[in-house]
């Protein structure tokens, strides 16, 4: 049986079919007030109107607003586990895990979306999740 890549949850992000392609978060945009949300919604939280949200793809680039480093991680998560709120360039503030070393973390750091294997299921399929990683090395390595 062919092994597949399966999203940890449907409707949150796209899984690129080749490494050169960018992944996207699946969000929504209100066609009345232009509010952008992630995850996608059917009711606009600003207008309180139903069926005004259109599905859109968000490029997943943003900056770290604040973060927390956890040394007691949930099963399946590496320790330390870095969790952050990210202000996406597209608008929404989202929660996510950061794939980098603790010493490289910085508030205001630019991050991008990355889709990675979280675990394998019993059939060997790769269960994929989304996280964020620094866009470029932070340059802190030159610090002594
Ligand atoms: Zn709205």
CSV table of C-alpha atoms and ligand atoms in Angstrom, one decimal:
chain,number,residue,atom,x,y,z
A,1,UNK,CA,0.0,0.0,0.0
A,2,UNK,CA,1.3,3.4,-0.9
A,3,UNK,CA,2.1,5.7,2.0
A,4,UNK,CA,0.4,9.0,2.0
A,5,UNK,CA,0.8,12.3,3.7
A,6,UNK,CA,-2.3,13.1,5.7
A,7,UNK,CA,-3.1,16.4,7.4
A,8,UNK,CA,-3.4,16.2,11.1
A,9,UNK,CA,-6.7,18.0,10.7
A,10,UNK,CA,-8.6,18.6,7.4
A,11,UNK,CA,-9.0,22.2,6.2
A,12,UNK,CA,-6.2,23.9,8.1
A,13,UNK,CA,-3.4,23.9,5.5
A,14,UNK,CA,-2.4,22.6,2.1
A,15,UNK,CA,0.3,19.9,1.7
A,16,UNK,CA,2.5,20.8,-1.4
A,17,UNK,CA,3.0,17.9,-3.8
A,18,UNK,CA,6.7,18.8,-4.4
A,19,UNK,CA,9.4,20.4,-2.1
A,20,UNK,CA,9.7,23.5,-4.3
A,21,UNK,CA,6.1,24.5,-3.7
A,22,UNK,CA,4.9,26.6,-0.8
A,23,UNK,CA,2.4,25.3,1.7
A,24,UNK,CA,-0.5,27.6,2.6
A,25,UNK,CA,-2.8,28.0,5.6
A,26,UNK,CA,-6.5,27.8,4.7
A,27,UNK,CA,-8.3,30.9,6.1
A,28,UNK,CA,-11.2,33.0,5.2
A,29,UNK,CA,-12.0,36.6,4.2
A,30,UNK,CA,-15.2,38.4,4.8
A,31,UNK,CA,-16.7,39.8,1.6
A,32,UNK,CA,-18.3,42.7,3.5
A,33,UNK,CA,-15.6,44.0,5.9
A,34,UNK,CA,-12.5,42.2,4.5
A,35,UNK,CA,-11.6,40.6,7.9
A,36,UNK,CA,-9.2,37.7,7.4
A,37,UNK,CA,-9.3,34.7,9.8
A,38,UNK,CA,-7.4,31.6,10.4
A,39,UNK,CA,-8.8,28.9,10.7
A,40,UNK,CA,-11.6,29.6,8.2
A,41,UNK,CA,-14.9,30.5,9.6
A,42,UNK,CA,-18.5,30.6,8.1
A,43,UNK,CA,-19.6,33.5,10.3
A,44,UNK,CA,-17.7,36.8,10.3
A,45,UNK,CA,-16.8,37.7,13.9
A,46,UNK,CA,-16.8,41.3,13.0
A,47,UNK,CA,-20.1,41.6,11.0
A,48,UNK,CA,-21.8,38.7,12.8
A,49,UNK,CA,-23.2,37.7,9.4
A,50,UNK,CA,-23.4,34.1,8.1
A,51,UNK,CA,-22.1,32.9,4.7
A,52,UNK,CA,-20.0,36.0,4.0
A,53,UNK,CA,-16.7,34.3,4.5
A,54,UNK,CA,-14.8,33.2,1.4
A,55,UNK,CA,-12.1,30.6,1.6
A,56,UNK,CA,-8.6,32.0,0.9
A,57,UNK,CA,-5.0,30.7,1.1
A,58,UNK,CA,-2.7,32.5,3.4
A,59,UNK,CA,1.0,32.4,2.7
A,60,UNK,CA,1.9,31.8,6.3
A,61,UNK,CA,4.6,34.5,6.6
A,62,UNK,CA,4.6,36.7,9.7
A,63,UNK,CA,6.4,37.8,12.8
A,64,UNK,CA,6.6,36.4,16.3
A,65,UNK,CA,4.5,38.5,18.6
A,66,UNK,CA,5.2,36.5,21.8
A,67,UNK,CA,6.4,33.0,22.7
A,68,UNK,CA,6.7,30.5,25.5
A,69,UNK,CA,9.2,27.7,25.9
A,70,UNK,CA,7.7,24.5,27.4
A,71,UNK,CA,9.8,21.9,29.1
A,72,UNK,CA,6.9,19.5,29.7
A,73,UNK,CA,5.6,18.8,26.3
A,74,UNK,CA,2.5,16.9,25.2
A,75,UNK,CA,3.2,13.3,24.0
A,76,UNK,CA,4.8,13.4,20.6
A,77,UNK,CA,6.2,16.9,21.0
A,78,UNK,CA,9.9,17.4,21.4
A,79,UNK,CA,11.3,19.2,24.4
A,80,UNK,CA,11.7,22.1,24.7
A,81,UNK,CA,8.6,22.8,22.8
A,82,UNK,CA,8.4,26.4,21.5
A,83,UNK,CA,4.9,27.9,21.2
A,84,UNK,CA,4.3,31.3,19.8
A,85,UNK,CA,1.7,33.8,18.7
A,86,UNK,CA,2.5,34.9,15.2
A,87,UNK,CA,1.1,38.0,13.5
A,88,UNK,CA,0.6,36.9,10.0
A,89,UNK,CA,1.3,39.4,7.3
A,90,UNK,CA,-2.1,38.5,5.9
A,91,UNK,CA,-3.7,39.8,9.2
A,92,UNK,CA,-4.7,37.1,11.6
A,93,UNK,CA,-2.8,36.4,14.9
A,94,UNK,CA,-2.3,32.7,15.1
A,95,UNK,CA,-0.9,30.2,17.6
A,96,UNK,CA,1.8,27.8,16.4
A,97,UNK,CA,4.8,25.8,17.2
A,98,UNK,CA,8.2,27.2,16.2
A,99,UNK,CA,10.8,24.9,14.6
A,100,UNK,CA,14.1,26.4,15.8
A,101,UNK,CA,16.6,26.4,18.7
A,102,UNK,CA,15.6,28.3,21.8
A,103,UNK,CA,18.7,30.5,21.7
A,104,UNK,CA,17.7,31.7,18.2
A,105,UNK,CA,14.3,32.9,19.3
A,106,UNK,CA,13.5,36.6,19.2
A,107,UNK,CA,10.3,38.6,19.4
A,108,UNK,CA,9.7,40.3,16.1
A,109,UNK,CA,11.5,37.5,14.2
A,110,UNK,CA,10.2,36.8,10.8
A,111,UNK,CA,8.8,33.3,10.3
A,112,UNK,CA,7.4,31.2,7.5
A,113,UNK,CA,5.0,28.3,7.4
A,114,UNK,CA,6.4,24.8,7.1
A,115,UNK,CA,4.6,21.5,6.9
A,116,UNK,CA,6.4,18.6,8.7
A,117,UNK,CA,5.7,15.0,9.6
A,118,UNK,CA,4.3,14.9,13.1
A,119,UNK,CA,4.1,11.1,13.4
A,120,UNK,CA,3.2,8.0,11.4
A,121,UNK,CA,0.0,6.2,11.7
A,122,UNK,CA,-0.3,2.4,12.0
A,123,UNK,CA,-0.2,2.1,8.1
A,124,UNK,CA,3.0,4.1,7.8
A,125,UNK,CA,1.2,7.1,6.5
A,126,UNK,CA,2.8,10.4,7.5
A,127,UNK,CA,0.6,12.6,9.6
A,128,UNK,CA,1.5,16.1,8.7
A,129,UNK,CA,1.2,19.2,10.9
A,130,UNK,CA,2.1,22.8,10.4
A,131,UNK,CA,4.6,24.9,12.2
A,132,UNK,CA,6.7,28.0,11.7
A,133,UNK,CA,10.4,28.4,11.3
A,134,UNK,CA,12.7,31.5,11.1
A,135,UNK,CA,12.8,32.8,7.5
A,136,UNK,CA,16.6,33.2,7.7
A,137,UNK,CA,19.3,32.4,10.3
A,138,UNK,CA,19.0,35.1,12.9
A,139,UNK,CA,22.7,36.0,12.8
A,140,UNK,CA,23.1,35.4,16.5
A,141,UNK,CA,25.7,32.7,15.8
A,142,UNK,CA,28.3,35.4,15.5
A,143,UNK,CA,27.6,36.5,19.0
A,144,UNK,CA,30.2,35.4,21.5
B,1,LIG,ZN1,-17.1,41.0,8.1
